[in-house]
mmCIF file of C-alpha atoms in Angstrom:
data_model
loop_
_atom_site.group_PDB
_atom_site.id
_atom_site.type_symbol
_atom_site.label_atom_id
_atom_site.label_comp_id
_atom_site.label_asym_id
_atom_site.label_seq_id
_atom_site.Cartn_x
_atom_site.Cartn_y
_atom_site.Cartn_z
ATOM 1 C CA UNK A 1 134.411 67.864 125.853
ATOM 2 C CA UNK A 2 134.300 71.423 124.404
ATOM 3 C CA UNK A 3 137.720 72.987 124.932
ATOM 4 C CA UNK A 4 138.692 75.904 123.738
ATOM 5 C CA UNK A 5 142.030 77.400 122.957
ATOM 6 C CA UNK A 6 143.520 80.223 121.873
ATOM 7 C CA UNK A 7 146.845 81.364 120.253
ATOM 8 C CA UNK A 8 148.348 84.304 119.592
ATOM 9 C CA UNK A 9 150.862 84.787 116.632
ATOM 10 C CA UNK A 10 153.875 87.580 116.712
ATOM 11 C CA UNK A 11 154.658 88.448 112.667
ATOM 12 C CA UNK A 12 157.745 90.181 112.040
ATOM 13 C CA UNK A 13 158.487 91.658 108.580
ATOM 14 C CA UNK A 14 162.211 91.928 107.738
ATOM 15 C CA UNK A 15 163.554 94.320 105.243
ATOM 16 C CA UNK A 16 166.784 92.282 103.825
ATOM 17 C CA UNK A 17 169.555 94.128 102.938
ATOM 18 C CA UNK A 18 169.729 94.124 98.900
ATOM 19 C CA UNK A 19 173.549 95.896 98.082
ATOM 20 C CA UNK A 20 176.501 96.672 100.277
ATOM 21 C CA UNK A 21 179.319 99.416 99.141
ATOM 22 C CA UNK A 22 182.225 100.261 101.146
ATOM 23 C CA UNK A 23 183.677 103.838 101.048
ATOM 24 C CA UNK A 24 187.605 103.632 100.242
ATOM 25 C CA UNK A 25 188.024 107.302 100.181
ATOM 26 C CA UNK A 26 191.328 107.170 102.160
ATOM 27 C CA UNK A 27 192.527 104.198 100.285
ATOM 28 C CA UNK A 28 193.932 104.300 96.416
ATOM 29 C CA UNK A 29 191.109 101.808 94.429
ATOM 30 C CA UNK A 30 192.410 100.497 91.458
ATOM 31 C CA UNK A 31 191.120 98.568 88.242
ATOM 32 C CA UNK A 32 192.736 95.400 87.937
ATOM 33 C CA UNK A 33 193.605 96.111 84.344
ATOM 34 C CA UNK A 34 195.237 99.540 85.623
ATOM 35 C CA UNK A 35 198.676 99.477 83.993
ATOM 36 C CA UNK A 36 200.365 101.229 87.331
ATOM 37 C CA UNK A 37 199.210 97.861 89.476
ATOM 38 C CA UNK A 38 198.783 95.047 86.832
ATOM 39 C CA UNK A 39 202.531 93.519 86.599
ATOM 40 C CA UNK A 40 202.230 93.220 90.521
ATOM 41 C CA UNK A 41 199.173 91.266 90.380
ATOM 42 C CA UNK A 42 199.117 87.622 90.286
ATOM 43 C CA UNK A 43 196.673 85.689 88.180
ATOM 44 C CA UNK A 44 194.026 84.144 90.467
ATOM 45 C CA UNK A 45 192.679 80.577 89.888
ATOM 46 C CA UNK A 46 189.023 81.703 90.583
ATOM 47 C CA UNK A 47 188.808 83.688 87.339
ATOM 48 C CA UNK A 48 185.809 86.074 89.295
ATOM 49 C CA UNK A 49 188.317 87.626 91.235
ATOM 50 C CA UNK A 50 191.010 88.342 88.600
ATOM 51 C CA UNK A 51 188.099 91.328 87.627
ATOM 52 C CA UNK A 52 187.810 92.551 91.467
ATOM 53 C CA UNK A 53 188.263 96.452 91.897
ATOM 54 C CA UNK A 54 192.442 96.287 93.954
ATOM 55 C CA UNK A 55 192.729 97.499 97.105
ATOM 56 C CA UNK A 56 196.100 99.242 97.448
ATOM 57 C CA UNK A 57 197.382 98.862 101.176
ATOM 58 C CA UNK A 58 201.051 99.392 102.690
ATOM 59 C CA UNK A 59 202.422 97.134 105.155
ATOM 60 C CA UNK A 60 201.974 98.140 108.973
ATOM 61 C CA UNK A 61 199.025 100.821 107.722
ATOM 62 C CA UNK A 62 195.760 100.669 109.048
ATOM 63 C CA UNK A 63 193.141 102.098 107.438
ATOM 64 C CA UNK A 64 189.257 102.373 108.563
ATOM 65 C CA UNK A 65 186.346 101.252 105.806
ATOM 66 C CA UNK A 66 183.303 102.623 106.228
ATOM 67 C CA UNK A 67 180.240 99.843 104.944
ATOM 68 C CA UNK A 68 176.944 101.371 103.993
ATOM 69 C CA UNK A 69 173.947 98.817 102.853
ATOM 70 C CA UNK A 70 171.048 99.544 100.942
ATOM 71 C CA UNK A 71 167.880 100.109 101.668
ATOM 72 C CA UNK A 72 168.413 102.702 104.614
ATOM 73 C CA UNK A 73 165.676 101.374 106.570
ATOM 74 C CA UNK A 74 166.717 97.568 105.776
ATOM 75 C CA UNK A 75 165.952 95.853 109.086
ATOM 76 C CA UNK A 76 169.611 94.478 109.797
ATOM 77 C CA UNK A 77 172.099 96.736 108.847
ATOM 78 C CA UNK A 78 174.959 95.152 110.054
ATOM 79 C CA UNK A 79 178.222 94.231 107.634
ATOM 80 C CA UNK A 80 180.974 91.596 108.383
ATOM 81 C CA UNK A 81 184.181 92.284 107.235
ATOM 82 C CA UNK A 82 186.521 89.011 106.579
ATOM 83 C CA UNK A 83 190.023 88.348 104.617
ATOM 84 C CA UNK A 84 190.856 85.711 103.373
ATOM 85 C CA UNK A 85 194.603 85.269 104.392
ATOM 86 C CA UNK A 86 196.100 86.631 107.988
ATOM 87 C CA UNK A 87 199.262 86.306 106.551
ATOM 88 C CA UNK A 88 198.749 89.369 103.896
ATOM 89 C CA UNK A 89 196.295 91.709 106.103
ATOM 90 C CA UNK A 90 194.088 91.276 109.300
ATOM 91 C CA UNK A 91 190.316 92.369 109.920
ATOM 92 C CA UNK A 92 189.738 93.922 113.088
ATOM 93 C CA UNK A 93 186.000 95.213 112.805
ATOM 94 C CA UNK A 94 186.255 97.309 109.729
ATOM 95 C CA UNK A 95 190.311 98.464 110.278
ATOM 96 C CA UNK A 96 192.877 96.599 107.759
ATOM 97 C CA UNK A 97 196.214 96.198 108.423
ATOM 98 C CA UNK A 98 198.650 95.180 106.194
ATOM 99 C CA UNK A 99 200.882 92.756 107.583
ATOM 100 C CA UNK A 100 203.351 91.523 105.011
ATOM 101 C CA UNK A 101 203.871 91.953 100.677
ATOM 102 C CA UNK A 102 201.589 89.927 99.137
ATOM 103 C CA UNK A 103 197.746 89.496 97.589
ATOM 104 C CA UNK A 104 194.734 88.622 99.061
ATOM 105 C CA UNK A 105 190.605 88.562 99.488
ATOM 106 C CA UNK A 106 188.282 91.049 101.152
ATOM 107 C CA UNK A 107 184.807 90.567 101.722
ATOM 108 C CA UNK A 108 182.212 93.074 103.227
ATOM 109 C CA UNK A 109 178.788 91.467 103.406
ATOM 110 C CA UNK A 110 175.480 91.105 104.877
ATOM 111 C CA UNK A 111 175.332 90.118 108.417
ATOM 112 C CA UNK A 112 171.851 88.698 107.648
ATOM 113 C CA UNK A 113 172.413 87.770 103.916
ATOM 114 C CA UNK A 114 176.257 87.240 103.549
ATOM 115 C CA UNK A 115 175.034 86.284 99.863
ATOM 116 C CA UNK A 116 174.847 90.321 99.621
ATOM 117 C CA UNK A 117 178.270 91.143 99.538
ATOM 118 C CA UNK A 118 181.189 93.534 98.120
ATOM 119 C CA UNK A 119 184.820 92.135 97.169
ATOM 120 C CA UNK A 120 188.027 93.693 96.789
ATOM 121 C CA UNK A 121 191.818 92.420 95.988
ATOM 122 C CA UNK A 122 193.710 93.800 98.736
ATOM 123 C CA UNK A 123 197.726 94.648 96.860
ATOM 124 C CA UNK A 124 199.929 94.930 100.190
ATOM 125 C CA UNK A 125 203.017 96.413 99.082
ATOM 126 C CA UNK A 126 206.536 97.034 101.156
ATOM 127 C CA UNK A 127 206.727 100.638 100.694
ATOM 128 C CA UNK A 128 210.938 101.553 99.927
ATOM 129 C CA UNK A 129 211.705 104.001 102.914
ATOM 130 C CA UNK A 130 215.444 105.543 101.787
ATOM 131 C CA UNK A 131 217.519 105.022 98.219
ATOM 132 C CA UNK A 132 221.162 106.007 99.021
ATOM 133 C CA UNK A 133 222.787 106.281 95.379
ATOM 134 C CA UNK A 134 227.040 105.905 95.449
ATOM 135 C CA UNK A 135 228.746 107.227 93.266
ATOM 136 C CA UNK A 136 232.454 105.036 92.251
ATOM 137 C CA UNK A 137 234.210 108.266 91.507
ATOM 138 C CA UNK A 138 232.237 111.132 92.406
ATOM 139 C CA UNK A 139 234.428 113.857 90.913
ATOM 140 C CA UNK A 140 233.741 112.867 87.472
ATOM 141 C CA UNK A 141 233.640 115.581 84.717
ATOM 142 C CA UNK A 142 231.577 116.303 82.137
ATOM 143 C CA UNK A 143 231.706 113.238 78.864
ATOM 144 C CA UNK A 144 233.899 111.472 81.819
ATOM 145 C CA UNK A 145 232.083 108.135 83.138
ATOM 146 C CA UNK A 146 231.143 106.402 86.703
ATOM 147 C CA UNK A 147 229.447 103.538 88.463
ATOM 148 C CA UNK A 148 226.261 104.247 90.603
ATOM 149 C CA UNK A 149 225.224 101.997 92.888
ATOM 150 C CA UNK A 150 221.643 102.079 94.192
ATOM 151 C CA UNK A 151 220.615 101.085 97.926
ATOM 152 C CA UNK A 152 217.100 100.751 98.512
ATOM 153 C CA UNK A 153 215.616 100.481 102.243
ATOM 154 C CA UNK A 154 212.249 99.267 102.864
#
């Protein structure tokens, strides 16, 4: 009973993806420690995200992110972009939206190793649209006092 068999064996090498950086060019970047953002910024129970770099993103905007991953020739170069509350802004592909005031969690990672990843507090803020100041008595003279009343229109 001398059977023979043979086998053949397919190897693929993968090149894994070892950094991912997202270009926010069209999108003001901040340090969370940046004194223009800070007082809006709510302290976050995971302390690792109180140090994220702060995305700064209107409501109703939509902005495109561009993903790059390292190496060049990595084998899967494909990034997943996820929030982590609809509520704030939505993911479509790689487009934010801001939806309503409030603070949440990107992510950009690694289709093949989500463990390789880039994070980023996303600040959406109600941009004011029109202040109408009114003046009580708008003929007042110079040393001479008034009431202003501010209306602000988001």
């Amino acid at each position: 009973d001398n059977k023979s068999y043979k086998a053949q064996i397919k190897v693929t090498v993968q090149k894994p993806v070892t950094s991912v950086t997202v270009n926010t060019d069209k999108l003001p970047v901040y340090a969370p420690t940046d004194e223009k953002i800070a007082p809006y910024l709510s302290v976050r129970e995971n302390a690792e995200e109180n140090e994220l770099p702060v995305l700064l993103l209107p409501v109703k905007k939509k902005y495109q992110l561009l993903a790059a991953v390292e190496p060049k020739d990595a084998s899967n170069r494909n990034v997943t972009f996820t929030g982590n509350d609809d509520s704030v802004f939505t993911v479509a592909k790689n487009a934010v939206t801001g939806v309503a005031a409030g603070e949440a969690i990107l992510t950009v990672a690694s289709e093949s190793n989500p463990e390789v990843n880039t994070r980023f507090r996303v600040l959406v803020v109600q941009p004011v649209t029109k202040v109408t100041i009114v003046m009580s008595d708008p003929s007042v003279t110079v040393g001479g006092q008034t009431t202003a009343t501010a209306k602000i229109e988001l």
